[in-house]
PDB file of C-alpha atoms in Angstrom:
ATOM      1  CA  MET A   1     -91.538  62.781 -14.621  1.00  0.00           C
ATOM      2  CA  ASP A   2     -95.005  65.478 -14.782  1.00  0.00           C
ATOM      3  CA  LEU A   3     -94.172  66.506 -10.915  1.00  0.00           C
ATOM      4  CA  LEU A   4     -90.845  67.845 -11.983  1.00  0.00           C
ATOM      5  CA  LYS A   5     -91.391  71.908 -11.481  1.00  0.00           C
ATOM      6  CA  VAL A   6     -89.490  74.589 -12.695  1.00  0.00           C
ATOM      7  CA  ALA A   7     -88.754  76.526  -8.918  1.00  0.00           C
ATOM      8  CA  ASP A   8     -87.758  72.830  -7.783  1.00  0.00           C
ATOM      9  CA  TYR A   9     -84.439  73.330  -9.762  1.00  0.00           C
ATOM     10  CA  MET A  10     -84.204  76.794 -10.308  1.00  0.00           C
ATOM     11  CA  ASN A  11     -81.162  79.261  -9.513  1.00  0.00           C
ATOM     12  CA  ARG A  12     -83.125  81.618  -6.486  1.00  0.00           C
ATOM     13  CA  TYR A  13     -80.320  83.970  -6.577  1.00  0.00           C
ATOM     14  CA  PRO A  14     -79.486  84.849 -10.436  1.00  0.00           C
ATOM     15  CA  VAL A  15     -76.840  87.864 -11.289  1.00  0.00           C
ATOM     16  CA  THR A  16     -79.667  90.294 -12.566  1.00  0.00           C
ATOM     17  CA  PHE A  17     -79.166  93.680 -14.009  1.00  0.00           C
ATOM     18  CA  THR A  18     -80.647  97.006 -14.318  1.00  0.00           C
ATOM     19  CA  ALA A  19     -81.579  99.621 -17.506  1.00  0.00           C
ATOM     20  CA  ASP A  20     -79.602 102.390 -15.995  1.00  0.00           C
ATOM     21  CA  MET A  21     -76.450 100.361 -15.770  1.00  0.00           C
ATOM     22  CA  PRO A  22     -73.490 100.283 -18.177  1.00  0.00           C
ATOM     23  CA  VAL A  23     -72.643  97.896 -20.047  1.00  0.00           C
ATOM     24  CA  GLU A  24     -69.327  97.469 -18.792  1.00  0.00           C
ATOM     25  CA  MET A  25     -71.009  96.566 -15.706  1.00  0.00           C
ATOM     26  CA  ALA A  26     -72.649  93.661 -17.026  1.00  0.00           C
ATOM     27  CA  VAL A  27     -70.491  92.070 -18.646  1.00  0.00           C
ATOM     28  CA  ALA A  28     -68.252  92.290 -15.277  1.00  0.00           C
ATOM     29  CA  ARG A  29     -71.438  90.556 -13.658  1.00  0.00           C
ATOM     30  CA  LEU A  30     -72.069  88.060 -16.491  1.00  0.00           C
ATOM     31  CA  ILE A  31     -68.325  86.874 -16.934  1.00  0.00           C
ATOM     32  CA  LYS A  32     -68.018  86.923 -12.786  1.00  0.00           C
ATOM     33  CA  GLY A  33     -72.039  84.937 -12.467  1.00  0.00           C
ATOM     34  CA  ARG A  34     -71.077  82.934 -15.424  1.00  0.00           C
ATOM     35  CA  GLN A  35     -73.785  83.400 -16.989  1.00  0.00           C
ATOM     36  CA  THR A  36     -74.587  84.085 -20.904  1.00  0.00           C
ATOM     37  CA  GLY A  37     -77.333  86.214 -20.065  1.00  0.00           C
ATOM     38  CA  GLY A  38     -79.679  87.597 -17.536  1.00  0.00           C
ATOM     39  CA  PRO A  39     -82.847  90.091 -16.072  1.00  0.00           C
ATOM     40  CA  VAL A  40     -83.259  93.576 -16.267  1.00  0.00           C
ATOM     41  CA  ILE A  41     -85.804  94.141 -13.409  1.00  0.00           C
ATOM     42  CA  ASP A  42     -87.133  97.828 -12.063  1.00  0.00           C
ATOM     43  CA  GLU A  43     -86.796  98.266  -8.429  1.00  0.00           C
ATOM     44  CA  GLN A  44     -89.567  96.135  -7.403  1.00  0.00           C
ATOM     45  CA  ARG A  45     -88.647  93.187  -9.001  1.00  0.00           C
ATOM     46  CA  LYS A  46     -89.894  93.418 -11.990  1.00  0.00           C
ATOM     47  CA  ILE A  47     -88.828  92.191 -15.055  1.00  0.00           C
ATOM     48  CA  VAL A  48     -88.456  95.125 -17.866  1.00  0.00           C
ATOM     49  CA  GLY A  49     -85.971  93.136 -20.281  1.00  0.00           C
ATOM     50  CA  PHE A  50     -83.496  90.419 -21.184  1.00  0.00           C
ATOM     51  CA  VAL A  51     -79.494  91.278 -21.572  1.00  0.00           C
ATOM     52  CA  SER A  52     -77.659  88.652 -22.735  1.00  0.00           C
ATOM     53  CA  GLU A  53     -73.397  88.476 -23.774  1.00  0.00           C
ATOM     54  CA  GLN A  54     -74.517  88.869 -27.732  1.00  0.00           C
ATOM     55  CA  ASP A  55     -75.988  91.551 -26.816  1.00  0.00           C
ATOM     56  CA  CYS A  56     -73.182  93.148 -24.764  1.00  0.00           C
ATOM     57  CA  LEU A  57     -70.628  92.120 -27.281  1.00  0.00           C
ATOM     58  CA  GLN A  58     -72.144  93.769 -30.251  1.00  0.00           C
ATOM     59  CA  ARG A  59     -72.558  97.286 -28.411  1.00  0.00           C
ATOM     60  CA  MET A  60     -68.823  96.923 -26.791  1.00  0.00           C
ATOM     61  CA  LEU A  61     -67.360  96.047 -30.654  1.00  0.00           C
ATOM     62  CA  MET A  62     -69.786  99.136 -32.315  1.00  0.00           C
ATOM     63  CA  SER A  63     -68.070 101.144 -29.288  1.00  0.00           C
ATOM     64  CA  THR A  64     -64.445 100.349 -29.960  1.00  0.00           C
ATOM     65  CA  TYR A  65     -64.711 100.760 -33.438  1.00  0.00           C
ATOM     66  CA  HIS A  66     -66.475 104.298 -33.202  1.00  0.00           C
ATOM     67  CA  ASP A  67     -64.368 104.927 -29.985  1.00  0.00           C
ATOM     68  CA  GLN A  68     -68.422 105.844 -28.656  1.00  0.00           C
ATOM     69  CA  GLN A  69     -69.059 106.230 -25.329  1.00  0.00           C
ATOM     70  CA  ALA A  70     -70.384 103.610 -23.121  1.00  0.00           C
ATOM     71  CA  SER A  71     -74.311 102.583 -23.585  1.00  0.00           C
ATOM     72  CA  ARG A  72     -76.792 101.318 -20.699  1.00  0.00           C
ATOM     73  CA  VAL A  73     -78.019  98.408 -20.547  1.00  0.00           C
ATOM     74  CA  ALA A  74     -81.600  99.715 -21.799  1.00  0.00           C
ATOM     75  CA  ASP A  75     -79.762 100.557 -24.753  1.00  0.00           C
ATOM     76  CA  VAL A  76     -79.117  97.218 -25.813  1.00  0.00           C
ATOM     77  CA  MET A  77     -81.485  95.178 -23.560  1.00  0.00           C
ATOM     78  CA  ASN A  78     -84.241  93.331 -25.434  1.00  0.00           C
ATOM     79  CA  PRO A  79     -87.663  94.587 -23.778  1.00  0.00           C
ATOM     80  CA  ALA A  80     -89.637  91.202 -24.976  1.00  0.00           C
ATOM     81  CA  VAL A  81     -88.786  88.418 -22.331  1.00  0.00           C
ATOM     82  CA  LEU A  82     -89.469  84.755 -22.222  1.00  0.00           C
ATOM     83  CA  THR A  83     -90.236  83.832 -18.821  1.00  0.00           C
ATOM     84  CA  VAL A  84     -91.710  80.625 -17.520  1.00  0.00           C
ATOM     85  CA  LYS A  85     -93.706  80.443 -14.245  1.00  0.00           C
ATOM     86  CA  GLY A  86     -92.280  78.693 -10.767  1.00  0.00           C
ATOM     87  CA  TYR A  87     -94.963  76.092 -11.530  1.00  0.00           C
ATOM     88  CA  ASP A  88     -94.528  74.791 -14.563  1.00  0.00           C
ATOM     89  CA  GLY A  89     -93.342  71.545 -15.737  1.00  0.00           C
ATOM     90  CA  ILE A  90     -89.847  70.468 -16.481  1.00  0.00           C
ATOM     91  CA  ILE A  91     -90.551  68.565 -19.141  1.00  0.00           C
ATOM     92  CA  ASP A  92     -92.476  71.322 -20.702  1.00  0.00           C
ATOM     93  CA  LEU A  93     -89.816  73.123 -20.235  1.00  0.00           C
ATOM     94  CA  ALA A  94     -87.931  70.936 -22.026  1.00  0.00           C
ATOM     95  CA  GLN A  95     -90.272  70.732 -24.435  1.00  0.00           C
ATOM     96  CA  ILE A  96     -90.033  74.699 -25.399  1.00  0.00           C
ATOM     97  CA  MET A  97     -86.220  74.560 -25.177  1.00  0.00           C
ATOM     98  CA  LEU A  98     -85.812  72.194 -28.237  1.00  0.00           C
ATOM     99  CA  LYS A  99     -87.671  74.776 -30.504  1.00  0.00           C
ATOM    100  CA  ALA A 100     -86.936  78.514 -29.049  1.00  0.00           C
ATOM    101  CA  LYS A 101     -83.397  80.326 -28.818  1.00  0.00           C
ATOM    102  CA  PRO A 102     -82.822  81.060 -25.585  1.00  0.00           C
ATOM    103  CA  LYS A 103     -80.342  78.801 -23.506  1.00  0.00           C
ATOM    104  CA  LEU A 104     -82.033  80.709 -19.845  1.00  0.00           C
ATOM    105  CA  TYR A 105     -85.410  81.417 -19.251  1.00  0.00           C
ATOM    106  CA  PRO A 106     -86.483  84.237 -16.057  1.00  0.00           C
ATOM    107  CA  VAL A 107     -88.735  82.486 -13.333  1.00  0.00           C
ATOM    108  CA  VAL A 108     -91.530  84.900 -12.714  1.00  0.00           C
ATOM    109  CA  ASP A 109     -94.476  84.769 -10.327  1.00  0.00           C
ATOM    110  CA  ASP A 110     -98.434  85.582 -11.957  1.00  0.00           C
ATOM    111  CA  ASP A 111     -97.301  89.262 -11.362  1.00  0.00           C
ATOM    112  CA  GLY A 112     -94.073  89.350 -13.432  1.00  0.00           C
ATOM    113  CA  TYR A 113     -92.057  89.572 -10.442  1.00  0.00           C
ATOM    114  CA  LEU A 114     -88.412  88.022 -10.817  1.00  0.00           C
ATOM    115  CA  LEU A 115     -88.122  84.695  -8.670  1.00  0.00           C
ATOM    116  CA  GLY A 116     -84.857  83.352 -10.196  1.00  0.00           C
ATOM    117  CA  ILE A 117     -83.572  81.839 -13.865  1.00  0.00           C
ATOM    118  CA  ILE A 118     -83.342  78.559 -15.130  1.00  0.00           C
ATOM    119  CA  THR A 119     -81.251  76.930 -17.718  1.00  0.00           C
ATOM    120  CA  ARG A 120     -80.641  73.997 -20.020  1.00  0.00           C
ATOM    121  CA  SER A 121     -78.261  72.863 -17.727  1.00  0.00           C
ATOM    122  CA  ASP A 122     -80.566  72.629 -14.848  1.00  0.00           C
ATOM    123  CA  VAL A 123     -83.294  70.959 -17.125  1.00  0.00           C
ATOM    124  CA  LEU A 124     -80.714  68.736 -18.150  1.00  0.00           C
ATOM    125  CA  GLY A 125     -79.970  67.633 -14.239  1.00  0.00           C
ATOM    126  CA  ALA A 126     -83.893  67.511 -13.297  1.00  0.00           C
ATOM    127  CA  ILE A 127     -84.306  64.889 -15.870  1.00  0.00           C
ATOM    128  CA  ASP A 128     -81.167  63.070 -15.421  1.00  0.00           C
ATOM    129  CA  LYS A 129     -81.613  63.121 -11.721  1.00  0.00           C
ATOM    130  CA  GLU A 130     -85.425  61.733 -11.702  1.00  0.00           C
ATOM    131  CA  LEU A 131     -84.026  58.843 -14.880  1.00  0.00           C
ATOM    132  CA  HIS A 132     -81.428  58.246 -12.216  1.00  0.00           C
ATOM    133  CA  SER A 133     -83.823  57.550  -9.638  1.00  0.00           C
ATOM    134  CA  HIS A 134     -86.562  55.433 -11.434  1.00  0.00           C
ATOM    135  CA  TYR A 135     -84.020  53.513 -13.792  1.00  0.00           C
ATOM    136  CA  GLY A 136     -80.644  52.783 -11.325  1.00  0.00           C
ATOM    137  CA  ASN A 137     -78.024  53.717 -12.815  1.00  0.00           C
ATOM    138  CA  VAL A 138     -78.546  54.862 -16.240  1.00  0.00           C
ATOM    139  CA  GLY A 139     -75.394  54.221 -18.854  1.00  0.00           C
TER     140      GLY A 139
END
């Protein structure tokens, strides 16, 4: 199982966002892409933040209560992003996911450029597939 790598199970075409994008547009992308959040990237695809459904929901509720104008992703995103590398092991990531809150991790290269994303479901599927290949029909 140590041979299972993040790059083999990540989504290479995730929904992404830009810092200047309106929150309403980000929400539409989240809903259409069925993601709970995603990386905020610059023009070179370098990660500058992370925005989640919760971030957007909080801002949209605040806007409806106070009849405020639309916000930008930069206003709600988290600039401190937990990322993983494509060469990281699935088992190591699974252990991190047991302790850390994110359900979705951007996958970056050594320079911080976005390669894709990996979710808890992706990790679970990778482990399940590996177990079935070794032990046949489990369960």
